PDB file of C-alpha atoms in Angstrom:
ATOM      1  CA  MET M   1     -10.106 -31.543 -31.131  1.00  0.00           C
ATOM      2  CA  SER M   2     -10.531 -27.751 -31.430  1.00  0.00           C
ATOM      3  CA  ALA M   3      -8.186 -25.415 -29.581  1.00  0.00           C
ATOM      4  CA  THR M   4     -11.123 -24.079 -27.561  1.00  0.00           C
ATOM      5  CA  ARG M   5     -12.579 -27.449 -26.531  1.00  0.00           C
ATOM      6  CA  TYR M   6     -11.312 -26.958 -22.981  1.00  0.00           C
ATOM      7  CA  LEU M   7     -13.294 -23.696 -22.797  1.00  0.00           C
ATOM      8  CA  GLU M   8     -16.463 -25.531 -23.788  1.00  0.00           C
ATOM      9  CA  ILE M   9     -15.790 -28.049 -21.026  1.00  0.00           C
ATOM     10  CA  ALA M  10     -15.096 -25.257 -18.535  1.00  0.00           C
ATOM     11  CA  GLU M  11     -18.408 -23.595 -19.430  1.00  0.00           C
ATOM     12  CA  ARG M  12     -20.325 -26.850 -18.880  1.00  0.00           C
ATOM     13  CA  LEU M  13     -18.621 -27.503 -15.569  1.00  0.00           C
ATOM     14  CA  SER M  14     -19.040 -23.906 -14.426  1.00  0.00           C
ATOM     15  CA  ALA M  15     -22.802 -24.075 -14.991  1.00  0.00           C
ATOM     16  CA  GLU M  16     -23.025 -27.351 -13.084  1.00  0.00           C
ATOM     17  CA  LEU M  17     -20.833 -26.234 -10.196  1.00  0.00           C
ATOM     18  CA  ALA M  18     -22.926 -23.088  -9.743  1.00  0.00           C
ATOM     19  CA  GLU M  19     -25.559 -25.384  -8.216  1.00  0.00           C
ATOM     20  CA  CYS M  20     -23.093 -26.992  -5.798  1.00  0.00           C
ATOM     21  CA  ALA M  21     -22.327 -25.909  -2.252  1.00  0.00           C
ATOM     22  CA  ARG M  22     -19.010 -24.316  -1.406  1.00  0.00           C
ATOM     23  CA  GLY M  23     -16.422 -26.970  -0.626  1.00  0.00           C
ATOM     24  CA  THR M  24     -17.957 -29.631  -2.867  1.00  0.00           C
ATOM     25  CA  ARG M  25     -15.242 -31.823  -4.334  1.00  0.00           C
ATOM     26  CA  VAL M  26     -14.822 -31.457  -8.100  1.00  0.00           C
ATOM     27  CA  ALA M  27     -14.231 -34.440 -10.383  1.00  0.00           C
ATOM     28  CA  SER M  28     -10.601 -35.305 -11.017  1.00  0.00           C
ATOM     29  CA  GLU M  29      -8.862 -34.494 -14.307  1.00  0.00           C
ATOM     30  CA  ALA M  30      -8.985 -38.184 -15.230  1.00  0.00           C
ATOM     31  CA  GLU M  31     -12.740 -38.311 -14.579  1.00  0.00           C
ATOM     32  CA  ILE M  32     -13.333 -35.137 -16.589  1.00  0.00           C
ATOM     33  CA  ALA M  33     -11.250 -36.500 -19.455  1.00  0.00           C
ATOM     34  CA  ARG M  34     -13.273 -39.720 -19.562  1.00  0.00           C
ATOM     35  CA  ARG M  35     -16.600 -37.918 -19.303  1.00  0.00           C
ATOM     36  CA  PHE M  36     -15.939 -35.522 -22.181  1.00  0.00           C
ATOM     37  CA  GLY M  37     -13.853 -37.876 -24.298  1.00  0.00           C
ATOM     38  CA  VAL M  38     -10.731 -35.710 -24.284  1.00  0.00           C
ATOM     39  CA  GLY M  39      -7.116 -36.090 -23.228  1.00  0.00           C
ATOM     40  CA  ARG M  40      -5.744 -35.204 -19.793  1.00  0.00           C
ATOM     41  CA  ALA M  41      -4.229 -31.994 -21.184  1.00  0.00           C
ATOM     42  CA  ALA M  42      -7.647 -30.644 -22.200  1.00  0.00           C
ATOM     43  CA  ALA M  43      -9.173 -31.689 -18.875  1.00  0.00           C
ATOM     44  CA  ARG M  44      -6.341 -30.007 -16.991  1.00  0.00           C
ATOM     45  CA  ALA M  45      -6.749 -26.831 -19.051  1.00  0.00           C
ATOM     46  CA  ALA M  46     -10.480 -26.782 -18.273  1.00  0.00           C
ATOM     47  CA  VAL M  47      -9.852 -27.051 -14.527  1.00  0.00           C
ATOM     48  CA  GLN M  48      -7.182 -24.359 -14.733  1.00  0.00           C
ATOM     49  CA  GLU M  49      -9.687 -22.129 -16.529  1.00  0.00           C
ATOM     50  CA  LEU M  50     -12.202 -22.661 -13.727  1.00  0.00           C
ATOM     51  CA  GLU M  51      -9.511 -21.789 -11.223  1.00  0.00           C
ATOM     52  CA  ARG M  52      -8.702 -18.582 -13.114  1.00  0.00           C
ATOM     53  CA  ARG M  53     -12.391 -17.693 -12.958  1.00  0.00           C
ATOM     54  CA  PHE M  54     -12.361 -18.321  -9.202  1.00  0.00           C
ATOM     55  CA  VAL M  55     -15.025 -21.014  -9.641  1.00  0.00           C
ATOM     56  CA  VAL M  56     -12.840 -23.664  -7.987  1.00  0.00           C
ATOM     57  CA  ARG M  57      -9.785 -23.796  -5.783  1.00  0.00           C
ATOM     58  CA  ARG M  58      -7.144 -26.501  -5.837  1.00  0.00           C
ATOM     59  CA  THR M  59      -5.508 -27.725  -2.631  1.00  0.00           C
ATOM     60  CA  GLN M  60      -2.224 -29.574  -2.980  1.00  0.00           C
ATOM     61  CA  GLY M  61      -2.663 -33.174  -1.915  1.00  0.00           C
ATOM     62  CA  SER M  62      -6.397 -32.830  -1.273  1.00  0.00           C
ATOM     63  CA  GLY M  63      -8.108 -32.103  -4.585  1.00  0.00           C
ATOM     64  CA  THR M  64     -10.204 -29.445  -6.285  1.00  0.00           C
ATOM     65  CA  PHE M  65     -13.221 -27.878  -4.612  1.00  0.00           C
ATOM     66  CA  VAL M  66     -16.023 -25.449  -5.412  1.00  0.00           C
ATOM     67  CA  ASN M  67     -15.057 -21.958  -4.354  1.00  0.00           C
ATOM     68  CA  ARG M  68     -17.220 -19.465  -2.541  1.00  0.00           C
ATOM     69  CA  ARG M  69     -19.686 -17.507  -4.634  1.00  0.00           C
ATOM     70  CA  ILE M  70     -19.254 -13.775  -5.126  1.00  0.00           C
ATOM     71  CA  ASP M  71     -22.533 -11.894  -4.907  1.00  0.00           C
ATOM     72  CA  TYR M  72     -22.881  -8.705  -6.925  1.00  0.00           C
ATOM     73  CA  VAL M  73     -25.341  -6.654  -4.878  1.00  0.00           C
ATOM     74  CA  ILE M  74     -27.682  -4.148  -6.486  1.00  0.00           C
ATOM     75  CA  SER M  75     -30.182  -2.314  -4.298  1.00  0.00           C
ATOM     76  CA  ARG M  76     -31.582   1.156  -3.732  1.00  0.00           C
ATOM     77  CA  SER M  77     -29.524   1.544  -0.580  1.00  0.00           C
ATOM     78  CA  ALA M  78     -26.295   0.152  -2.083  1.00  0.00           C
ATOM     79  CA  PRO M  79     -25.337   1.391  -5.574  1.00  0.00           C
ATOM     80  CA  PRO M  80     -23.711  -1.397  -7.641  1.00  0.00           C
ATOM     81  CA  SER M  81     -19.916  -1.408  -7.563  1.00  0.00           C
ATOM     82  CA  TRP M  82     -18.048  -4.145  -9.416  1.00  0.00           C
ATOM     83  CA  SER M  83     -14.670  -2.880  -8.172  1.00  0.00           C
ATOM     84  CA  ALA M  84     -15.853  -2.936  -4.551  1.00  0.00           C
ATOM     85  CA  THR M  85     -17.216  -6.457  -4.971  1.00  0.00           C
ATOM     86  CA  ILE M  86     -13.922  -7.672  -6.413  1.00  0.00           C
ATOM     87  CA  ALA M  87     -11.856  -5.923  -3.735  1.00  0.00           C
ATOM     88  CA  ALA M  88     -13.943  -7.546  -1.018  1.00  0.00           C
ATOM     89  CA  ALA M  89     -13.477 -10.952  -2.641  1.00  0.00           C
ATOM     90  CA  GLY M  90      -9.711 -10.483  -2.873  1.00  0.00           C
ATOM     91  CA  LEU M  91      -9.504 -11.407  -6.557  1.00  0.00           C
ATOM     92  CA  PRO M  92      -6.417 -10.582  -8.673  1.00  0.00           C
ATOM     93  CA  HIS M  93      -7.195  -7.632 -10.941  1.00  0.00           C
ATOM     94  CA  GLU M  94      -6.719  -9.669 -14.126  1.00  0.00           C
ATOM     95  CA  VAL M  95      -9.282 -12.225 -12.927  1.00  0.00           C
ATOM     96  CA  ALA M  96     -11.698  -9.441 -11.990  1.00  0.00           C
ATOM     97  CA  GLY M  97     -11.224  -7.790 -15.370  1.00  0.00           C
ATOM     98  CA  ALA M  98     -11.675 -11.068 -17.206  1.00  0.00           C
ATOM     99  CA  GLU M  99     -14.925 -11.850 -15.394  1.00  0.00           C
ATOM    100  CA  PHE M 100     -16.240  -8.363 -16.141  1.00  0.00           C
ATOM    101  CA  ALA M 101     -15.371  -8.751 -19.831  1.00  0.00           C
ATOM    102  CA  ARG M 102     -16.744 -12.289 -20.031  1.00  0.00           C
ATOM    103  CA  ARG M 103     -20.194 -11.106 -18.960  1.00  0.00           C
ATOM    104  CA  ARG M 104     -20.258  -8.039 -21.182  1.00  0.00           C
ATOM    105  CA  VAL M 105     -17.999  -8.607 -24.188  1.00  0.00           C
ATOM    106  CA  GLY M 106     -17.360 -12.326 -24.574  1.00  0.00           C
ATOM    107  CA  GLU M 107     -15.072 -15.274 -23.925  1.00  0.00           C
ATOM    108  CA  ARG M 108     -12.287 -14.223 -26.303  1.00  0.00           C
ATOM    109  CA  ALA M 109     -11.802 -10.867 -24.586  1.00  0.00           C
ATOM    110  CA  ALA M 110     -11.961 -12.529 -21.182  1.00  0.00           C
ATOM    111  CA  TRP M 111      -9.253 -15.042 -22.113  1.00  0.00           C
ATOM    112  CA  VAL M 112      -6.929 -12.295 -23.308  1.00  0.00           C
ATOM    113  CA  ILE M 113      -7.431 -10.184 -20.175  1.00  0.00           C
ATOM    114  CA  ALA M 114      -6.943 -13.172 -17.868  1.00  0.00           C
ATOM    115  CA  ARG M 115      -3.480 -13.738 -19.399  1.00  0.00           C
ATOM    116  CA  HIS M 116      -2.209 -10.406 -18.080  1.00  0.00           C
ATOM    117  CA  VAL M 117       0.422 -12.064 -15.865  1.00  0.00           C
ATOM    118  CA  PRO M 118       1.345 -14.951 -18.227  1.00  0.00           C
ATOM    119  CA  ALA M 119       1.872 -12.399 -21.026  1.00  0.00           C
ATOM    120  CA  LYS M 120       4.235 -10.476 -18.777  1.00  0.00           C
ATOM    121  CA  ARG M 121       6.202 -13.630 -17.947  1.00  0.00           C
ATOM    122  CA  TYR M 122       6.257 -14.553 -21.644  1.00  0.00           C
ATOM    123  CA  LEU M 123       7.586 -11.146 -22.685  1.00  0.00           C
ATOM    124  CA  VAL M 124      10.300 -11.153 -20.033  1.00  0.00           C
ATOM    125  CA  ALA M 125      11.404 -14.570 -21.318  1.00  0.00           C
ATOM    126  CA  THR M 126      11.334 -13.704 -25.029  1.00  0.00           C
ATOM    127  CA  ASP M 127      12.063  -9.974 -25.311  1.00  0.00           C
ATOM    128  CA  PRO M 128      15.383  -8.904 -23.722  1.00  0.00           C
ATOM    129  CA  ALA M 129      14.320  -5.233 -23.765  1.00  0.00           C
ATOM    130  CA  TYR M 130      10.978  -5.757 -22.062  1.00  0.00           C
ATOM    131  CA  HIS M 131      12.239  -6.202 -18.494  1.00  0.00           C
ATOM    132  CA  ALA M 132      13.704  -2.694 -18.515  1.00  0.00           C
ATOM    133  CA  LEU M 133      10.230  -1.276 -19.238  1.00  0.00           C
ATOM    134  CA  LEU M 134       8.688  -2.715 -16.072  1.00  0.00           C
ATOM    135  CA  SER M 135       8.009  -0.522 -13.067  1.00  0.00           C
ATOM    136  CA  PRO M 136       9.786  -1.360  -9.759  1.00  0.00           C
ATOM    137  CA  VAL M 137       6.502  -2.761  -8.419  1.00  0.00           C
ATOM    138  CA  SER M 138       6.053  -4.952 -11.490  1.00  0.00           C
ATOM    139  CA  VAL M 139       9.632  -6.211 -11.219  1.00  0.00           C
ATOM    140  CA  ALA M 140       9.031  -7.177  -7.590  1.00  0.00           C
ATOM    141  CA  SER M 141       5.737  -8.922  -8.370  1.00  0.00           C
ATOM    142  CA  LEU M 142       7.390 -10.879 -11.194  1.00  0.00           C
ATOM    143  CA  LYS M 143       9.259 -12.956  -8.609  1.00  0.00           C
ATOM    144  CA  VAL M 144       6.013 -13.898  -6.871  1.00  0.00           C
ATOM    145  CA  GLN M 145       4.342 -14.640 -10.217  1.00  0.00           C
ATOM    146  CA  GLY M 146       6.924 -17.260 -11.145  1.00  0.00           C
ATOM    147  CA  GLY M 147       9.579 -15.233 -12.961  1.00  0.00           C
ATOM    148  CA  PRO M 148      10.225 -15.572 -16.706  1.00  0.00           C
ATOM    149  CA  MET M 149       8.574 -18.518 -18.438  1.00  0.00           C
ATOM    150  CA  ASP M 150      10.727 -21.552 -19.154  1.00  0.00           C
ATOM    151  CA  GLU M 151      10.947 -23.021 -22.666  1.00  0.00           C
ATOM    152  CA  ARG M 152       7.987 -25.350 -22.154  1.00  0.00           C
ATOM    153  CA  GLU M 153       5.769 -22.556 -20.843  1.00  0.00           C
ATOM    154  CA  VAL M 154       6.795 -20.248 -23.695  1.00  0.00           C
ATOM    155  CA  ALA M 155       5.906 -22.877 -26.289  1.00  0.00           C
ATOM    156  CA  GLU M 156       2.579 -23.679 -24.608  1.00  0.00           C
ATOM    157  CA  PHE M 157       1.594 -20.005 -24.323  1.00  0.00           C
ATOM    158  CA  ALA M 158       2.647 -19.135 -27.882  1.00  0.00           C
ATOM    159  CA  ALA M 159       0.669 -22.054 -29.303  1.00  0.00           C
ATOM    160  CA  HIS M 160      -2.653 -20.566 -28.248  1.00  0.00           C
ATOM    161  CA  PRO M 161      -4.465 -18.759 -31.107  1.00  0.00           C
ATOM    162  CA  LEU M 162      -5.052 -15.677 -28.933  1.00  0.00           C
ATOM    163  CA  ALA M 163      -1.518 -15.449 -27.525  1.00  0.00           C
ATOM    164  CA  ALA M 164      -0.536 -12.551 -29.803  1.00  0.00           C
ATOM    165  CA  ASP M 165      -3.609 -10.627 -28.639  1.00  0.00           C
ATOM    166  CA  ALA M 166      -2.706 -11.209 -24.993  1.00  0.00           C
ATOM    167  CA  VAL M 167       0.828  -9.939 -25.620  1.00  0.00           C
ATOM    168  CA  ALA M 168      -0.472  -6.874 -27.474  1.00  0.00           C
ATOM    169  CA  LEU M 169      -2.886  -6.072 -24.632  1.00  0.00           C
ATOM    170  CA  ARG M 170      -0.082  -6.414 -22.099  1.00  0.00           C
ATOM    171  CA  ARG M 171       2.078  -3.953 -24.033  1.00  0.00           C
ATOM    172  CA  TRP M 172      -0.843  -1.523 -24.315  1.00  0.00           C
ATOM    173  CA  ASP M 173      -1.424  -1.818 -20.584  1.00  0.00           C
ATOM    174  CA  ASP M 174       2.220  -1.047 -19.875  1.00  0.00           C
ATOM    175  CA  ALA M 175       2.140   1.953 -22.210  1.00  0.00           C
ATOM    176  CA  ALA M 176      -1.036   3.248 -20.556  1.00  0.00           C
ATOM    177  CA  LYS M 177       0.735   3.587 -17.214  1.00  0.00           C
ATOM    178  CA  ASP M 178       2.283   6.848 -18.427  1.00  0.00           C
ATOM    179  CA  PRO M 179       0.387   9.558 -16.471  1.00  0.00           C
ATOM    180  CA  ASP M 180       1.271  12.112 -19.159  1.00  0.00           C
ATOM    181  CA  GLY M 181       0.244   9.901 -22.075  1.00  0.00           C
ATOM    182  CA  PRO M 182      -2.864  10.362 -24.237  1.00  0.00           C
ATOM    183  CA  ARG M 183      -6.178   9.304 -22.739  1.00  0.00           C
ATOM    184  CA  LEU M 184      -9.473   8.125 -24.149  1.00  0.00           C
ATOM    185  CA  THR M 185     -12.547  10.000 -22.996  1.00  0.00           C
ATOM    186  CA  MET M 186     -15.382   8.152 -21.266  1.00  0.00           C
ATOM    187  CA  PRO M 187     -17.772   8.728 -24.217  1.00  0.00           C
ATOM    188  CA  THR M 188     -15.179   7.121 -26.515  1.00  0.00           C
ATOM    189  CA  LEU M 189     -14.870   4.088 -24.236  1.00  0.00           C
ATOM    190  CA  LEU M 190     -18.643   3.744 -23.893  1.00  0.00           C
ATOM    191  CA  ALA M 191     -19.040   3.948 -27.667  1.00  0.00           C
ATOM    192  CA  ALA M 192     -16.463   1.169 -28.096  1.00  0.00           C
ATOM    193  CA  HIS M 193     -18.330  -0.948 -25.552  1.00  0.00           C
ATOM    194  CA  ALA M 194     -21.599  -0.357 -27.384  1.00  0.00           C
ATOM    195  CA  ARG M 195     -20.026  -1.521 -30.638  1.00  0.00           C
ATOM    196  CA  CYS M 196     -18.792  -4.723 -28.959  1.00  0.00           C
ATOM    197  CA  VAL M 197     -22.217  -5.444 -27.517  1.00  0.00           C
ATOM    198  CA  ALA M 198     -23.875  -4.791 -30.889  1.00  0.00           C
ATOM    199  CA  ALA M 199     -21.383  -7.087 -32.634  1.00  0.00           C
ATOM    200  CA  ARG M 200     -22.253  -9.943 -30.253  1.00  0.00           C
ATOM    201  CA  ARG M 201     -25.933  -9.654 -31.206  1.00  0.00           C
ATOM    202  CA  VAL M 202     -25.297  -9.977 -34.949  1.00  0.00           C
TER     203      VAL M 202
END
């Protein structure tokens, strides 16, 4: 089975669940595994991916359910604002960023962005010098986010083919928090985005 099989399953389920009402119960991991002919680990990863995308929510002891839809409103009286939509929905910024990238750049970029917090936990667990680089706010949030990864989590994260990219992006994000550091101009960023979009069409 390919390393991205769970993403294929998540895409199929996401498309199907888009037609379901909020609160609809989602198939269990065992049912998903049987349906797609995969192991429980792949089924679990697919459900976790849907949860990261805010497509479903899991309730301990009750099951997994379709989450509420987020409408992105565009009208003459209300200029489109992705950040305002996300703020109103209460999504974590890494989930918001991943969804934005998924629609405009692709799944690989979205996966890397969505691992913003796991990459932080991974680095704290594997790089003794990294913790000292965190801001006081980031140190405080680390406790809520689960603290450093344990050995099993480190191995699972590192095994993913895009793990190194997620770690690199996390380090770039940390470095970019320097208010006196170099900045990219908006035309440079837009040009980079245009190149990504063009590459997807090839």
